[in-house]
Coordinates of C-alpha atoms in Angstrom, one line a residue:
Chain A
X1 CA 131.3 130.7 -52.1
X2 CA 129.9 131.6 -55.7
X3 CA 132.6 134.1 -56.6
X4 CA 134.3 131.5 -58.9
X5 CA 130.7 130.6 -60.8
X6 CA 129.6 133.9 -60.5
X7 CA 133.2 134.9 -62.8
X8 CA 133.0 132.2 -65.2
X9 CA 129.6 133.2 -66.2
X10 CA 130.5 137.3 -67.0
X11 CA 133.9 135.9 -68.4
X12 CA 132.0 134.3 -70.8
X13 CA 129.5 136.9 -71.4
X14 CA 132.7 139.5 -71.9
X15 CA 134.6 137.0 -74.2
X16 CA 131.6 137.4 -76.2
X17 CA 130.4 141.0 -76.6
X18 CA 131.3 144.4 -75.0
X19 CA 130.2 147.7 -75.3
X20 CA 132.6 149.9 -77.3
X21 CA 135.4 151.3 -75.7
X22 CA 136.4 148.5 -72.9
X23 CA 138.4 145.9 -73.7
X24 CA 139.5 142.0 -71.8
X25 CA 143.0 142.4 -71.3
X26 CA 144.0 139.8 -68.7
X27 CA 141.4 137.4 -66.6
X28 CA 143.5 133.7 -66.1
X29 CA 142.3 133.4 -62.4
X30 CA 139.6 134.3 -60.5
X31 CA 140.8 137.2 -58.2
X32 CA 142.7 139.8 -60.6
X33 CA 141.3 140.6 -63.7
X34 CA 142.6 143.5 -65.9
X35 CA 140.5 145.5 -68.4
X36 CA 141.4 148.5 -70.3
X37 CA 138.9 151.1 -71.2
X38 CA 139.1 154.4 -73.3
X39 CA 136.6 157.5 -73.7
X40 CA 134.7 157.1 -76.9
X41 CA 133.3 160.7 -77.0
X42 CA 135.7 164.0 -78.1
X43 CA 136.5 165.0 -74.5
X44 CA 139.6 166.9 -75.1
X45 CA 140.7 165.6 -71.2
X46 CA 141.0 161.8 -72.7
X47 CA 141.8 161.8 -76.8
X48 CA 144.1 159.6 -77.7
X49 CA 144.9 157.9 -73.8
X50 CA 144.0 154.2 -73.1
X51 CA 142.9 153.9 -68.8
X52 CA 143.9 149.9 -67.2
X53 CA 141.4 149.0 -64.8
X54 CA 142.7 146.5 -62.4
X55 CA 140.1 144.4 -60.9
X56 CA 140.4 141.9 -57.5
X57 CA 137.8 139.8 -56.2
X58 CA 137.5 138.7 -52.8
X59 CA 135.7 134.8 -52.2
X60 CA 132.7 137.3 -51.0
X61 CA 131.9 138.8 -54.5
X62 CA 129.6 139.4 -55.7
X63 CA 128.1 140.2 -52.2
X64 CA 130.9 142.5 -51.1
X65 CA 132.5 145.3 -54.0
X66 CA 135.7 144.4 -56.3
X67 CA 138.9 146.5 -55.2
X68 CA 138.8 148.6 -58.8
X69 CA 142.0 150.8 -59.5
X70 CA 143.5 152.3 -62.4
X71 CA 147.4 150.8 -62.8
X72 CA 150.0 153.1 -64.4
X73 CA 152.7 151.5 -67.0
X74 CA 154.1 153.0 -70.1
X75 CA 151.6 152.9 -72.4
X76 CA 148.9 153.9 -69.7
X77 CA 148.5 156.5 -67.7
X78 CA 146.2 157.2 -64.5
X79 CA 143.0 159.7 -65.9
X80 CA 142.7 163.2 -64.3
X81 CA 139.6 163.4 -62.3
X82 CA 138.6 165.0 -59.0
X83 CA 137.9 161.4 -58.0
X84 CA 140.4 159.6 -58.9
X85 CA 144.4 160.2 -56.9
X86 CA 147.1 160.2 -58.9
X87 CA 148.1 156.7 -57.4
X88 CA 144.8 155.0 -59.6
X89 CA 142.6 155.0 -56.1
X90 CA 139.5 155.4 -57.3
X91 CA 136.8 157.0 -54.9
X92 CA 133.3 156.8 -56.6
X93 CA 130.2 155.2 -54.8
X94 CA 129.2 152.2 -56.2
X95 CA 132.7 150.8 -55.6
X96 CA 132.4 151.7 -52.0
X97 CA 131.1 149.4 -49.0
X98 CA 127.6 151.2 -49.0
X99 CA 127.1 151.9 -52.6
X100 CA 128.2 148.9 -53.8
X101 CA 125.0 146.4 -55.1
X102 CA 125.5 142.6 -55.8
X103 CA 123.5 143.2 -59.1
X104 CA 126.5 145.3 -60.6
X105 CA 129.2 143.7 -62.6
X106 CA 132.6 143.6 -63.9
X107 CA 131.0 145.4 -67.2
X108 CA 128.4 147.4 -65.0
X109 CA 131.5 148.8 -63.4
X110 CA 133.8 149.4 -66.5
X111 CA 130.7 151.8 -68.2
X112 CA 130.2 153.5 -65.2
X113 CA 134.1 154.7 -65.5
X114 CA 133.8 155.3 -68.7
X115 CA 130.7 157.5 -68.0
X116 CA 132.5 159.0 -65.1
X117 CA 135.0 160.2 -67.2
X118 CA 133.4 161.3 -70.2
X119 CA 131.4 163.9 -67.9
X120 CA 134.3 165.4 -66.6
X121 CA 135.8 169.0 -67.8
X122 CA 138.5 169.1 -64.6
X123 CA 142.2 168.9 -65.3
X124 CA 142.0 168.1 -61.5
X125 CA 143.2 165.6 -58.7
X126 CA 141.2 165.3 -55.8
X127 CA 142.2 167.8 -52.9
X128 CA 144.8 166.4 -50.5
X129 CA 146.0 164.2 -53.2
X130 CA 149.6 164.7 -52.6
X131 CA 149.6 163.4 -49.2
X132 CA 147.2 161.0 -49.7
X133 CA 149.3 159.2 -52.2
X134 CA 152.4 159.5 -50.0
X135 CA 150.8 158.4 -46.5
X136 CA 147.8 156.5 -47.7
X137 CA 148.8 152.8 -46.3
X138 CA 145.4 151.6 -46.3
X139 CA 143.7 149.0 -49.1
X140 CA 141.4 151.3 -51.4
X141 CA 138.2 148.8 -49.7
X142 CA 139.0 149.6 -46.3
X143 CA 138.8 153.9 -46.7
X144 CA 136.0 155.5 -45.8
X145 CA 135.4 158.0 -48.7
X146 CA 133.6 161.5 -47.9
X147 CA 131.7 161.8 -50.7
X148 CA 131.7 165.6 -51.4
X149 CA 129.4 165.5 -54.3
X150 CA 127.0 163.0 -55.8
X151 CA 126.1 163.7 -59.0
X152 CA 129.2 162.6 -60.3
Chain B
X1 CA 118.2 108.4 -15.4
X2 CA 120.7 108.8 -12.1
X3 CA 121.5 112.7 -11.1
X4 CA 124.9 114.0 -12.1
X5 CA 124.7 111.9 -15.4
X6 CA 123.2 115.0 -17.7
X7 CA 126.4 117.1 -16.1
X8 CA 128.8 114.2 -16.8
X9 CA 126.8 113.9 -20.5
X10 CA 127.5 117.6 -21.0
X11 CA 131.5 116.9 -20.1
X12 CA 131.5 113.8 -22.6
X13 CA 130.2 115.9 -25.0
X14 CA 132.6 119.1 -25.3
X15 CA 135.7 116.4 -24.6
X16 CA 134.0 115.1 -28.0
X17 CA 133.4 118.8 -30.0
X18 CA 137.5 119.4 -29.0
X19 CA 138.5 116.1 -30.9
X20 CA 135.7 117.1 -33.7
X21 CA 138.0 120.6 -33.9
X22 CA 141.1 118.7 -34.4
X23 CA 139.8 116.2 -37.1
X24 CA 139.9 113.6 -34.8
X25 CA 136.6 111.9 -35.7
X26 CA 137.2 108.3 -34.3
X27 CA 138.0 110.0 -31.2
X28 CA 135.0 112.4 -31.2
X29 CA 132.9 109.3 -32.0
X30 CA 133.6 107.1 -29.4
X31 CA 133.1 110.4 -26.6
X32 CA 129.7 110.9 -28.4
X33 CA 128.5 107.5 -27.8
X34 CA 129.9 107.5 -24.0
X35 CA 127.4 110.7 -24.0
X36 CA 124.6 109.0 -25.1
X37 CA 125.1 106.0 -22.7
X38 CA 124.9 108.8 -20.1
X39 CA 122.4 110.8 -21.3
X40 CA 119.8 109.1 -24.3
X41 CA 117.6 112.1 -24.1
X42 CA 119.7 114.7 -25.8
X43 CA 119.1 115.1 -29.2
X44 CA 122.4 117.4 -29.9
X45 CA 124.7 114.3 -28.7
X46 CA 122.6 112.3 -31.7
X47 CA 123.4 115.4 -34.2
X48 CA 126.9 115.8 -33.2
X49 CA 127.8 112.0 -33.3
X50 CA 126.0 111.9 -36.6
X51 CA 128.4 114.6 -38.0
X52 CA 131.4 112.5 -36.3
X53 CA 130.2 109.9 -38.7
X54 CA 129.4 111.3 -41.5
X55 CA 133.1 112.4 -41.6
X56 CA 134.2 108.8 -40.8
X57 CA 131.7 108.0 -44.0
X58 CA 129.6 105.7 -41.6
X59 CA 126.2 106.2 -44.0
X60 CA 124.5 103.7 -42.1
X61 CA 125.7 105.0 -38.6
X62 CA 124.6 108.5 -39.3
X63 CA 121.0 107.9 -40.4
X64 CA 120.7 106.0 -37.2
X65 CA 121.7 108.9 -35.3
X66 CA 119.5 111.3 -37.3
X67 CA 116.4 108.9 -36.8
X68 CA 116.9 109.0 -33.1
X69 CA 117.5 112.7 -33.5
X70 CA 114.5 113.7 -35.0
X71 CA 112.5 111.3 -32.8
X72 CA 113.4 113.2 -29.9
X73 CA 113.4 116.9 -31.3
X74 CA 111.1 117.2 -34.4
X75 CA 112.2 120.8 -35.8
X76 CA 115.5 119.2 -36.1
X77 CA 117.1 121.0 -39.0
X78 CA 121.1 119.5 -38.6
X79 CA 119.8 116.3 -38.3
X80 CA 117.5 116.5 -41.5
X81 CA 121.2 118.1 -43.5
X82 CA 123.1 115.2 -42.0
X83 CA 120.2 112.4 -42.9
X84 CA 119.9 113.7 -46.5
X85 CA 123.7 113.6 -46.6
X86 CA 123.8 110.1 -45.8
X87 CA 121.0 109.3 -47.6
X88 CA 122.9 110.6 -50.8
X89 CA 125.7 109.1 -50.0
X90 CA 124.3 105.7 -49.8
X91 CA 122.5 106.3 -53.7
X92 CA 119.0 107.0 -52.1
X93 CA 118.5 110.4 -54.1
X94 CA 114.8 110.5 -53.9
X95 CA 115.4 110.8 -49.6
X96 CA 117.6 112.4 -49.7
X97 CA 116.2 114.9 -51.7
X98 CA 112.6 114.5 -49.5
X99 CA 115.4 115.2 -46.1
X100 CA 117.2 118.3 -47.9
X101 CA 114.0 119.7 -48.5
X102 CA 113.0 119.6 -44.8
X103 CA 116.2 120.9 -43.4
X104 CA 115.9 123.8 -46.2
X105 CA 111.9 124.3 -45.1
X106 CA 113.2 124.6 -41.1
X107 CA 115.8 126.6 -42.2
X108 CA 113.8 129.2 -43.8
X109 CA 111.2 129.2 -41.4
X110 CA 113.6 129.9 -38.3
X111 CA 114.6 133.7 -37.7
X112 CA 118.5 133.1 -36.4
X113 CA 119.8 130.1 -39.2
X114 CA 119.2 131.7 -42.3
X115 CA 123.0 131.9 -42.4
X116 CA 122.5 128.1 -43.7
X117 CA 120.0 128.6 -46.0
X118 CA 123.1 128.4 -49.2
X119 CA 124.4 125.5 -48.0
X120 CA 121.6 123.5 -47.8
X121 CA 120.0 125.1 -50.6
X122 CA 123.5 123.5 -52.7
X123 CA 123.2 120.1 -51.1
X124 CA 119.2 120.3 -52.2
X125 CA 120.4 120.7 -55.7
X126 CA 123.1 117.7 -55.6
X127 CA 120.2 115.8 -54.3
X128 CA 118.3 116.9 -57.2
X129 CA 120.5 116.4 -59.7
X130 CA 121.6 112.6 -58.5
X131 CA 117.7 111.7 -58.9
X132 CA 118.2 113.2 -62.5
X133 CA 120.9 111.2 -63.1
X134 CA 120.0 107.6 -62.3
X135 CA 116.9 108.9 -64.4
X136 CA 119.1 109.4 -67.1
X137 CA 121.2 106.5 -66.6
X138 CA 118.2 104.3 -67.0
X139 CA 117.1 106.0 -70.2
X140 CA 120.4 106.0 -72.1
X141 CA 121.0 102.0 -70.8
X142 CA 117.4 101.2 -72.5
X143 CA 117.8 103.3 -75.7
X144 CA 121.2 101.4 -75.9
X145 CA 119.6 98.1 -75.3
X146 CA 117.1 98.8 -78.0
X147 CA 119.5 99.8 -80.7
X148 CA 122.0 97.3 -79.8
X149 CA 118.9 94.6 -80.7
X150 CA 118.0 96.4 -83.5
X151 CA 121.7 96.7 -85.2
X152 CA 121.7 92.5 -84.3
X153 CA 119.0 92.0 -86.5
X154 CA 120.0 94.1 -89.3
X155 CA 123.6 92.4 -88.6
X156 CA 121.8 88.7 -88.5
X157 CA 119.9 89.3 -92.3
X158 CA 123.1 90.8 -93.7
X159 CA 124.8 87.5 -92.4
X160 CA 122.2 85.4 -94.0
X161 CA 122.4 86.8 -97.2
X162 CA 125.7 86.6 -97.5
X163 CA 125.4 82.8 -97.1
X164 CA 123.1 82.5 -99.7
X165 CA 125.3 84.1 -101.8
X166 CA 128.1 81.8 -101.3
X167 CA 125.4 78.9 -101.1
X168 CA 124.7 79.9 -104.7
X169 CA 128.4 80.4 -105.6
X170 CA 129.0 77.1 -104.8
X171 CA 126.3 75.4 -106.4
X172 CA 127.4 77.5 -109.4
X173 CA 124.1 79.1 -110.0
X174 CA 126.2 82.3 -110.2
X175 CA 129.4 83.7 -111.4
X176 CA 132.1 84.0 -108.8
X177 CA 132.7 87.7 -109.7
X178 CA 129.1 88.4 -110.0
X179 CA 128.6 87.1 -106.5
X180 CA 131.7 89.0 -104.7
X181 CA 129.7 92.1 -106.3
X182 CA 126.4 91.2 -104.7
X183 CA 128.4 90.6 -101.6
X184 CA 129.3 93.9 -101.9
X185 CA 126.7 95.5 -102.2
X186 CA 124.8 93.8 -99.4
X187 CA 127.4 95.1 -97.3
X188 CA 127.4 98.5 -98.4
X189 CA 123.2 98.1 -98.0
X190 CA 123.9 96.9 -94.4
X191 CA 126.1 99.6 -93.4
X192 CA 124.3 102.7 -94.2
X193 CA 120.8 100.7 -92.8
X194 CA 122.9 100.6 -90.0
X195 CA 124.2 104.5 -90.0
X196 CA 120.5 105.2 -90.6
X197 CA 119.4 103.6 -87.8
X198 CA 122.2 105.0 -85.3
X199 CA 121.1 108.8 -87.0
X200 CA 117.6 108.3 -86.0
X201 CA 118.5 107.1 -82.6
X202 CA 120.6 110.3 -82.0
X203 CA 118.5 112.8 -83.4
X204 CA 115.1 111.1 -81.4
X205 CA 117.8 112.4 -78.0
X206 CA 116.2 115.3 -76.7
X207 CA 120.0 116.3 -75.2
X208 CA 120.8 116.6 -78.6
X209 CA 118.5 119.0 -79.8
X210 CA 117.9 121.4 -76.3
X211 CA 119.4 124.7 -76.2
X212 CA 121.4 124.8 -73.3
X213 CA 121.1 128.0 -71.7
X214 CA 119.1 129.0 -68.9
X215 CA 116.4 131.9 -69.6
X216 CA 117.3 135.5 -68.2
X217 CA 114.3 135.7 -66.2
X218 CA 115.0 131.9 -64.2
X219 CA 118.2 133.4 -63.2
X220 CA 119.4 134.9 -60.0
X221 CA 120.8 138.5 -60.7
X222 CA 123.6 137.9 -58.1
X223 CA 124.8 134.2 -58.7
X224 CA 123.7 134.1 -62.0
X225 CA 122.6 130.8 -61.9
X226 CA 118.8 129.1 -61.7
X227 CA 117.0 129.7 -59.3
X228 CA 115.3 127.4 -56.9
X229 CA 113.8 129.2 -54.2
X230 CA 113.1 132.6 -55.5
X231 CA 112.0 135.7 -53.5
X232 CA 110.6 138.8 -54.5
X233 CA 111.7 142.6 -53.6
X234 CA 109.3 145.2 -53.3
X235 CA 110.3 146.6 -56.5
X236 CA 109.2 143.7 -58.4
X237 CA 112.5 141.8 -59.2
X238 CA 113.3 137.9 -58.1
X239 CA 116.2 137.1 -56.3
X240 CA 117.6 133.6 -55.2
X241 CA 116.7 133.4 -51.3
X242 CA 119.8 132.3 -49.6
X243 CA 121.9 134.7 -52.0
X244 CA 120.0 137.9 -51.7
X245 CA 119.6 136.9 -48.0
X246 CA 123.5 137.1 -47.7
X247 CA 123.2 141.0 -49.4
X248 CA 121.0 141.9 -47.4
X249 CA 122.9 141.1 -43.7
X250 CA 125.5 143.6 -45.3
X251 CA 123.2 146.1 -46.8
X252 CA 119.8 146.2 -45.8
X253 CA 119.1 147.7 -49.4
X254 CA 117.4 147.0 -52.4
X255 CA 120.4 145.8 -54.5
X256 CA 118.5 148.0 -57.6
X257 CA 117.2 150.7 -56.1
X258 CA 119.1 151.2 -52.8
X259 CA 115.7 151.2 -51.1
X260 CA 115.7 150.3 -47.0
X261 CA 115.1 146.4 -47.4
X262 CA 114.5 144.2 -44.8
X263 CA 114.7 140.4 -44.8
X264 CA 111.0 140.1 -43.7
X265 CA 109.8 142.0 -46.7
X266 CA 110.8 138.9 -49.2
X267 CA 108.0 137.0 -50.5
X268 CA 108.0 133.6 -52.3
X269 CA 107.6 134.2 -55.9
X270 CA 105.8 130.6 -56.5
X271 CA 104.7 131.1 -60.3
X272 CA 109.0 131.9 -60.8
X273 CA 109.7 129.1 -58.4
X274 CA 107.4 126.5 -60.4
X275 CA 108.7 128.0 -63.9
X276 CA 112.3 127.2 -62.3
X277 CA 111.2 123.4 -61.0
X278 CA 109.8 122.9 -64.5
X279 CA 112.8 124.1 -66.7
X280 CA 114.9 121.9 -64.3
X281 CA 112.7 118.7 -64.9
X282 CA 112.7 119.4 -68.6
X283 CA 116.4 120.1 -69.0
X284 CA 117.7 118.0 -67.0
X285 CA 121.4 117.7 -65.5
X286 CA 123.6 120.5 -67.8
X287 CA 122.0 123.1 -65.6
X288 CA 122.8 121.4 -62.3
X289 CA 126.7 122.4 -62.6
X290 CA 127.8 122.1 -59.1
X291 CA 130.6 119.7 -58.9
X292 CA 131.3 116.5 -56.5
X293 CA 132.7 117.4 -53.1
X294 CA 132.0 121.3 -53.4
X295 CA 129.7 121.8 -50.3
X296 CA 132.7 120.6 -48.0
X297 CA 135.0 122.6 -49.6
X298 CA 132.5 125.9 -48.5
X299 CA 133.9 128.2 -45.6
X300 CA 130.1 128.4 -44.3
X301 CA 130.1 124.7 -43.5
X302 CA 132.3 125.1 -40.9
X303 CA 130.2 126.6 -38.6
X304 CA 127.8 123.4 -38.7
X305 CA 130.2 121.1 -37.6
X306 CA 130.6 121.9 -34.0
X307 CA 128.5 123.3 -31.1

């Protein structure tokens, strides 16, 4: 398939400019990348915090959706949002089967989180977050998201 | 032909497709060809020996089998990707190309193989891009030749002055160090005539001049690459066929605007797909980047091999 070409070519469009606030951390194969992105705005919910995005592509992409979720270390935590459980799951529509469109990108992706975040003013976890990060066994592709609201 | 002989035909051949399955291709070969003596009026045993041995690399055998194919079945779109195949193989690019083409037009034409449409639409492009090579092959052997005479002239006068030089030395007409120091300074004459020349034959190389990047608007938004065969969507935007073709079996959606999109609603965007043809022509083989052996390393190909 064309996932391979298809990686090369935004690797070396990221290696040469990105918009302000995401950053290339890690991309030395073609099925898990790792990008870092921050909030550039003064939303009091993200000063000072750096989010890592961790990216994997099937041999379908661009045709079928990246599995995007935040990863927790030391230096980064996971970014309260009602969309986003406090294991880095991420539920937001473009990265789901149906919202997902071959003409977005790894980039395309990263500003929309970045967006996402910006616009949010909940200290919140999405409800049911507790036991979904206990008994959630499932890969983050294969849920079916409700999506409660879509203006987010 | 005798009754009982299409039946036993049909046996011969599925003995042969279980062999194909295992990579057993001699095997599969030699079951194909007891099918055909059955049954010479099938035009799937042709197609499916043809793949046999186009596996066993029998060029010669396969575009036999194609031939005979095609004679019996005209909208024959396997044996067409198996001739062009061959055809490449054997360095007949300008066929093989003429083959792809076909198998690509039969597969865009028919509702249920669209599925094939990438794969032939890759092996259309290595057909492509071996025409551009001998092309180039030729060109850059008779630049050579040309500046390989010219530096044996320059090379041959240098020589002969030098001679005269020494003729003169020894007839003592000059100096022995004023003539080391003419001798020098024919050669360093020589050598930068020489440099000159090989300048002006390197800057006169288009390759070296082009700008090697593809145009935004020649390039599919999903692949990212050139396009070839490019299709519009109702909302105005190009797309590679056999790529947004794949999207759209998922998602029957307009990848930018989410809009219901059906496969029948693509058009050929023929000004784009001229534009695309001509860029290729003019730039020749850097944007052609698909590597040797690629198409038979492709999960869809597996689905041709066997009926």
């Amino acid at each position: 398939m064309f996932a391979s070409k298809r990686l090369q070519k935004e690797l070396a469009k990221l290696h040469e400019k990105l918009p302000p606030g995401i950053t290339l951390i890690r991309a030395d194969d073609f099925s898990e990348w790792l990008m870092d992105i921050r909030v550039i705005d003064s939303n009091p919910l993200y000063q000072g915090e750096v989010y890592r995005l961790k990216f994997n592509f099937s041999q379908s992409y661009p045709i079928e959706a990246p599995e995007v979720v935040f990863v927790r270390d030391e230096s980064h935590p996971i970014p309260w949002h009602p969309h986003v459980y406090s294991n880095g799951i991420i539920c937001l529509d473009l990265l789901d089967r149906q919202g997902w469109s071959p003409v977005h990108n790894v980039e395309s992706i990263c500003v929309s989180l970045q967006s996402m975040l910006t616009s949010n003013t909940k200290k919140e976890r999405p409800p049911g977050d507790e036991n979904f990060v206990r008994y959630n066994t499932q890969r983050p592709r294969d849920i079916n998201f409700v999506f409660h609201d879509k203006n987010v | 032909m005798p009754p009982g002989n299409e039946y036993a035909a049909e046996q011969l051949k599925n003995q042969g497709n279980a062999h194909f399955k295992n990579g057993e291709y001699e095997a599969a070969e030699t079951l194909y060809s007891q099918a055909i003596q059955k049954n010479s009026k099938n035009p799937l045993l042709f197609t499916n020996r043809a793949n046999a041995r186009l596996k066993l690399e029998k060029w010669e055998g396969v575009i036999d089998d194609c031939i005979r194919s095609i004679e019996l079945m005209k909208e024959n779109m396997k044996a067409f990707f198996y001739l062009a195949q061959a055809q490449l193989s054997i360095n007949h690019p300008n066929e093989a190309l003429s083959s792809a083409l076909m198998a690509y037009d039969l597969c865009t034409h028919s509702a249920q193989q669209t599925s094939n449409a990438a794969t032939i639409s890759a092996l259309v492009l290595k057909c492509k891009k071996a025409k551009w090579d001998i092309r180039e092959r030729e060109r850059i052997r008779r630049r050579a030749d040309l500046l390989a005479e010219l530096e044996a002239t320059l090379e041959t006068e240098y020589k002969k002055d030098v001679d005269d030089i020494e003729a003169r030395i020894e007839k003592q007409e000059v100096g022995r160090i004023e003539g080391q120091e003419e001798k020098e300074e024919r050669k360093k004459e020589f050598e930068k005539k020489r440099d000159d020349l090989r300048t002006a034959f390197t800057l006169s190389d288009p390759e070296h001049l082009q700008k090697r990047e593809v145009p935004d608007y020649l390039v599919d938004g999903i692949t990212f690459e050139i396009m070839h065969d490019p299709v519009v969507t109702k909302n105005g935007r190009s797309y590679e066929r056999a790529t947004i073709i794949e999207h759209l079996k998922r998602s029957a959606t307009d990848p930018l605007t989410r809009e219901p999109l059906t496969i029948a609603e693509l058009r050929p965007n023929i000004a784009l797909k001229e534009a695309c043809t001509e860029f290729m022509e003019q730039n020749s083989g850097w944007v052609y980047d698909c590597e040797d052996g690629e198409m038979d390393r492709d999960s869809r190909w597996a689905h041709l091999s066997s009926w």
